[in-house]
Amino acid sequence: MKKLGFICSAILCVAFACSSPAVDGTSENTVEIRSSTPRPTFRVELSTTPTPPMETPTLQSLVCSPLGGETLQELTEIITQPFKTPRATQDDGHHGVDFAFYRRKELMSIDGLPILSTLDGKVVTIISDKYPYGNAIIIETQLDSLSPDLIEKIRIPEVQPTVAPDPKFNWTPGEFSMKLDTSKKSLYIVYAHLKYPAEVSVNDFIKCGQRIGQVGSTGDSTNPHLHFETRIGPSGASFDSMAYYTAQSTASERYNYVIWRVTNLFQLFDPMQLLSVDG
Ligand SMILES: [Zn+2]
């Protein structure tokens, strides 16, 4: 395990440690994942490679509505499915909040409505028509770019210990790697089920209120809606893609999906904690 630990020192590495009664040498850079027996114990090692600060000259104190023509206050009127905390090790619940409407104001439907970035941040992941998110964008905002006042208003949760996903998830721990900066935390926002492929590119810096796409119904969706999802995790994360286990998904997509949704490495919280803050 020492050799493996060395190899993985600059990357995220999830490795089985079935024969070890305990994983020692745990440092502040090592997240130990233990599951109740009889599941195997494995650990995640994380780099402290510093990520450069984002280009935000002043601390952000503004939250923007993610939907064109709707104020933050109006969002509560168009929630069609609220956030529901999943059970530990499982991929159930509802990981975000859904917004949709028919016949509202002068519009017949939310279909095609502009989606706007809620915070300043950087595009770190673009998902192209994969189950369940469909066309989706993940934007990262480093917590140290937010004003203390805003952080307090959002009531950002403590990150819970990582968990070993239920064995039913078809993935292989340690199979792929990911660069992360564990010296900083970021807020990650998913905008999912977009009508068209992303209008932005990975590494683009986006401003609060900037248009990033249009509401659609791609992925696991039967009617046009915006699925808006928020997580706290180590800075610097980026996924090539991610997808649930299907005949079409690749091993890499399934791995990313499980790391993102089931391990707690990216701590889920109710997006309305962010969207209830006055803009
Ligand atoms: Zn949803």
PDB file of N, CA and C in Angstrom, residues 156-200:
ATOM      1  N   ILE A 156     -23.699  26.913   4.478  1.00  0.00           N
ATOM      2  CA  ILE A 156     -22.973  25.819   3.833  1.00  0.00           C
ATOM      3  C   ILE A 156     -22.688  24.722   4.848  1.00  0.00           C
ATOM      4  N   PRO A 157     -23.005  23.472   4.496  1.00  0.00           N
ATOM      5  CA  PRO A 157     -22.910  22.387   5.481  1.00  0.00           C
ATOM      6  C   PRO A 157     -21.474  21.938   5.731  1.00  0.00           C
ATOM      7  N   GLU A 158     -21.270  21.330   6.879  1.00  0.00           N
ATOM      8  CA  GLU A 158     -20.023  20.625   7.134  1.00  0.00           C
ATOM      9  C   GLU A 158     -19.969  19.437   6.187  1.00  0.00           C
ATOM     10  N   VAL A 159     -18.797  19.169   5.650  1.00  0.00           N
ATOM     11  CA  VAL A 159     -18.679  18.020   4.752  1.00  0.00           C
ATOM     12  C   VAL A 159     -18.653  16.745   5.588  1.00  0.00           C
ATOM     13  N   GLN A 160     -19.541  15.833   5.281  1.00  0.00           N
ATOM     14  CA  GLN A 160     -19.659  14.577   6.015  1.00  0.00           C
ATOM     15  C   GLN A 160     -18.548  13.617   5.585  1.00  0.00           C
ATOM     16  N   PRO A 161     -18.258  12.612   6.418  1.00  0.00           N
ATOM     17  CA  PRO A 161     -17.239  11.637   6.023  1.00  0.00           C
ATOM     18  C   PRO A 161     -17.620  10.949   4.714  1.00  0.00           C
ATOM     19  N   THR A 162     -16.596  10.620   3.948  1.00  0.00           N
ATOM     20  CA  THR A 162     -16.866   9.888   2.710  1.00  0.00           C
ATOM     21  C   THR A 162     -17.357   8.480   3.046  1.00  0.00           C
ATOM     22  N   VAL A 163     -18.134   7.936   2.162  1.00  0.00           N
ATOM     23  CA  VAL A 163     -18.692   6.594   2.389  1.00  0.00           C
ATOM     24  C   VAL A 163     -18.361   5.694   1.203  1.00  0.00           C
ATOM     25  N   ALA A 164     -18.341   4.397   1.468  1.00  0.00           N
ATOM     26  CA  ALA A 164     -18.156   3.421   0.390  1.00  0.00           C
ATOM     27  C   ALA A 164     -19.511   3.163  -0.249  1.00  0.00           C
ATOM     28  N   PRO A 165     -19.636   3.412  -1.540  1.00  0.00           N
ATOM     29  CA  PRO A 165     -20.923   3.211  -2.202  1.00  0.00           C
ATOM     30  C   PRO A 165     -21.402   1.772  -2.106  1.00  0.00           C
ATOM     31  N   ASP A 166     -22.690   1.600  -2.105  1.00  0.00           N
ATOM     32  CA  ASP A 166     -23.264   0.261  -2.095  1.00  0.00           C
ATOM     33  C   ASP A 166     -22.666  -0.562  -3.245  1.00  0.00           C
ATOM     34  N   PRO A 167     -22.363  -1.832  -2.982  1.00  0.00           N
ATOM     35  CA  PRO A 167     -21.721  -2.655  -4.028  1.00  0.00           C
ATOM     36  C   PRO A 167     -22.531  -2.769  -5.314  1.00  0.00           C
ATOM     37  N   LYS A 168     -23.815  -2.447  -5.246  1.00  0.00           N
ATOM     38  CA  LYS A 168     -24.615  -2.580  -6.478  1.00  0.00           C
ATOM     39  C   LYS A 168     -24.152  -1.603  -7.568  1.00  0.00           C
ATOM     40  N   PHE A 169     -23.409  -0.554  -7.157  1.00  0.00           N
ATOM     41  CA  PHE A 169     -22.953   0.395  -8.172  1.00  0.00           C
ATOM     42  C   PHE A 169     -21.789  -0.204  -8.940  1.00  0.00           C
ATOM     43  N   ASN A 170     -21.960  -0.219 -10.214  1.00  0.00           N
ATOM     44  CA  ASN A 170     -21.016  -0.901 -11.084  1.00  0.00           C
ATOM     45  C   ASN A 170     -19.828   0.010 -11.375  1.00  0.00           C
ATOM     46  N   TRP A 171     -18.835  -0.048 -10.489  1.00  0.00           N
ATOM     47  CA  TRP A 171     -17.643   0.773 -10.678  1.00  0.00           C
ATOM     48  C   TRP A 171     -16.470   0.074  -9.997  1.00  0.00           C
ATOM     49  N   THR A 172     -15.268   0.495 -10.303  1.00  0.00           N
ATOM     50  CA  THR A 172     -14.084  -0.119  -9.723  1.00  0.00           C
ATOM     51  C   THR A 172     -13.266   0.951  -9.008  1.00  0.00           C
ATOM     52  N   PRO A 173     -13.215   0.909  -7.668  1.00  0.00           N
ATOM     53  CA  PRO A 173     -12.416   1.902  -6.938  1.00  0.00           C
ATOM     54  C   PRO A 173     -10.969   1.889  -7.412  1.00  0.00           C
ATOM     55  N   GLY A 174     -10.388   3.066  -7.565  1.00  0.00           N
ATOM     56  CA  GLY A 174      -8.986   3.160  -7.940  1.00  0.00           C
ATOM     57  C   GLY A 174      -8.717   3.019  -9.417  1.00  0.00           C
ATOM     58  N   GLU A 175      -9.747   2.820 -10.197  1.00  0.00           N
ATOM     59  CA  GLU A 175      -9.529   2.572 -11.626  1.00  0.00           C
ATOM     60  C   GLU A 175      -9.117   3.834 -12.383  1.00  0.00           C
ATOM     61  N   PHE A 176      -9.619   4.966 -11.929  1.00  0.00           N
ATOM     62  CA  PHE A 176      -9.312   6.218 -12.621  1.00  0.00           C
ATOM     63  C   PHE A 176      -8.789   7.235 -11.612  1.00  0.00           C
ATOM     64  N   SER A 177      -8.254   8.313 -12.088  1.00  0.00           N
ATOM     65  CA  SER A 177      -7.684   9.305 -11.190  1.00  0.00           C
ATOM     66  C   SER A 177      -8.224  10.693 -11.502  1.00  0.00           C
ATOM     67  N   MET A 178      -8.042  11.563 -10.537  1.00  0.00           N
ATOM     68  CA  MET A 178      -8.607  12.895 -10.645  1.00  0.00           C
ATOM     69  C   MET A 178      -7.734  13.850  -9.838  1.00  0.00           C
ATOM     70  N   LYS A 179      -7.404  14.995 -10.397  1.00  0.00           N
ATOM     71  CA  LYS A 179      -6.609  15.973  -9.654  1.00  0.00           C
ATOM     72  C   LYS A 179      -7.542  16.854  -8.838  1.00  0.00           C
ATOM     73  N   LEU A 180      -7.197  17.002  -7.572  1.00  0.00           N
ATOM     74  CA  LEU A 180      -8.017  17.800  -6.671  1.00  0.00           C
ATOM     75  C   LEU A 180      -7.106  18.617  -5.760  1.00  0.00           C
ATOM     76  N   ASP A 181      -7.620  19.727  -5.275  1.00  0.00           N
ATOM     77  CA  ASP A 181      -6.882  20.543  -4.318  1.00  0.00           C
ATOM     78  C   ASP A 181      -7.626  20.493  -2.986  1.00  0.00           C
ATOM     79  N   THR A 182      -7.092  19.700  -2.048  1.00  0.00           N
ATOM     80  CA  THR A 182      -7.803  19.544  -0.773  1.00  0.00           C
ATOM     81  C   THR A 182      -7.515  20.668   0.204  1.00  0.00           C
ATOM     82  N   SER A 183      -6.663  21.621  -0.206  1.00  0.00           N
ATOM     83  CA  SER A 183      -6.399  22.747   0.699  1.00  0.00           C
ATOM     84  C   SER A 183      -7.520  23.779   0.611  1.00  0.00           C
ATOM     85  N   LYS A 184      -8.390  23.631  -0.399  1.00  0.00           N
ATOM     86  CA  LYS A 184      -9.494  24.594  -0.569  1.00  0.00           C
ATOM     87  C   LYS A 184     -10.788  23.844  -0.853  1.00  0.00           C
ATOM     88  N   LYS A 185     -11.889  24.506  -0.525  1.00  0.00           N
ATOM     89  CA  LYS A 185     -13.195  23.944  -0.859  1.00  0.00           C
ATOM     90  C   LYS A 185     -13.888  24.822  -1.888  1.00  0.00           C
ATOM     91  N   SER A 186     -14.707  24.192  -2.691  1.00  0.00           N
ATOM     92  CA  SER A 186     -15.482  24.919  -3.694  1.00  0.00           C
ATOM     93  C   SER A 186     -16.937  24.514  -3.645  1.00  0.00           C
ATOM     94  N   LEU A 187     -17.756  25.430  -4.123  1.00  0.00           N
ATOM     95  CA  LEU A 187     -19.172  25.145  -4.338  1.00  0.00           C
ATOM     96  C   LEU A 187     -19.322  24.776  -5.812  1.00  0.00           C
ATOM     97  N   TYR A 188     -19.921  23.627  -6.067  1.00  0.00           N
ATOM     98  CA  TYR A 188     -20.153  23.177  -7.445  1.00  0.00           C
ATOM     99  C   TYR A 188     -21.651  23.194  -7.717  1.00  0.00           C
ATOM    100  N   ILE A 189     -22.032  23.783  -8.847  1.00  0.00           N
ATOM    101  CA  ILE A 189     -23.451  23.836  -9.226  1.00  0.00           C
ATOM    102  C   ILE A 189     -23.644  23.109 -10.555  1.00  0.00           C
ATOM    103  N   VAL A 190     -24.606  22.186 -10.570  1.00  0.00           N
ATOM    104  CA  VAL A 190     -24.980  21.483 -11.806  1.00  0.00           C
ATOM    105  C   VAL A 190     -26.253  22.113 -12.363  1.00  0.00           C
ATOM    106  N   TYR A 191     -26.223  22.429 -13.645  1.00  0.00           N
ATOM    107  CA  TYR A 191     -27.406  22.872 -14.385  1.00  0.00           C
ATOM    108  C   TYR A 191     -27.685  21.754 -15.390  1.00  0.00           C
ATOM    109  N   ALA A 192     -28.802  21.049 -15.224  1.00  0.00           N
ATOM    110  CA  ALA A 192     -28.995  19.820 -16.007  1.00  0.00           C
ATOM    111  C   ALA A 192     -30.239  19.843 -16.890  1.00  0.00           C
ATOM    112  N   HIS A 193     -30.257  18.921 -17.845  1.00  0.00           N
ATOM    113  CA  HIS A 193     -31.333  18.691 -18.832  1.00  0.00           C
ATOM    114  C   HIS A 193     -31.435  19.823 -19.862  1.00  0.00           C
ATOM    115  N   LEU A 194     -30.300  20.482 -20.139  1.00  0.00           N
ATOM    116  CA  LEU A 194     -30.315  21.596 -21.090  1.00  0.00           C
ATOM    117  C   LEU A 194     -30.783  21.145 -22.478  1.00  0.00           C
ATOM    118  N   LYS A 195     -31.462  22.062 -23.143  1.00  0.00           N
ATOM    119  CA  LYS A 195     -32.071  21.739 -24.440  1.00  0.00           C
ATOM    120  C   LYS A 195     -31.017  21.403 -25.498  1.00  0.00           C
ATOM    121  N   TYR A 196     -29.944  22.174 -25.498  1.00  0.00           N
ATOM    122  CA  TYR A 196     -28.910  22.020 -26.527  1.00  0.00           C
ATOM    123  C   TYR A 196     -27.553  21.763 -25.866  1.00  0.00           C
ATOM    124  N   PRO A 197     -26.587  21.293 -26.643  1.00  0.00           N
ATOM    125  CA  PRO A 197     -25.222  21.170 -26.097  1.00  0.00           C
ATOM    126  C   PRO A 197     -24.753  22.511 -25.537  1.00  0.00           C
ATOM    127  N   ALA A 198     -23.812  22.457 -24.619  1.00  0.00           N
ATOM    128  CA  ALA A 198     -23.404  23.644 -23.861  1.00  0.00           C
ATOM    129  C   ALA A 198     -23.003  24.812 -24.759  1.00  0.00           C
ATOM    130  N   GLU A 199     -23.394  26.000 -24.315  1.00  0.00           N
ATOM    131  CA  GLU A 199     -23.013  27.230 -25.032  1.00  0.00           C
ATOM    132  C   GLU A 199     -21.678  27.748 -24.520  1.00  0.00           C
ATOM    133  N   VAL A 200     -21.140  27.103 -23.492  1.00  0.00           N
ATOM    134  CA  VAL A 200     -19.881  27.544 -22.888  1.00  0.00           C
ATOM    135  C   VAL A 200     -18.875  26.396 -22.974  1.00  0.00           C
TER     136      VAL A 200
END
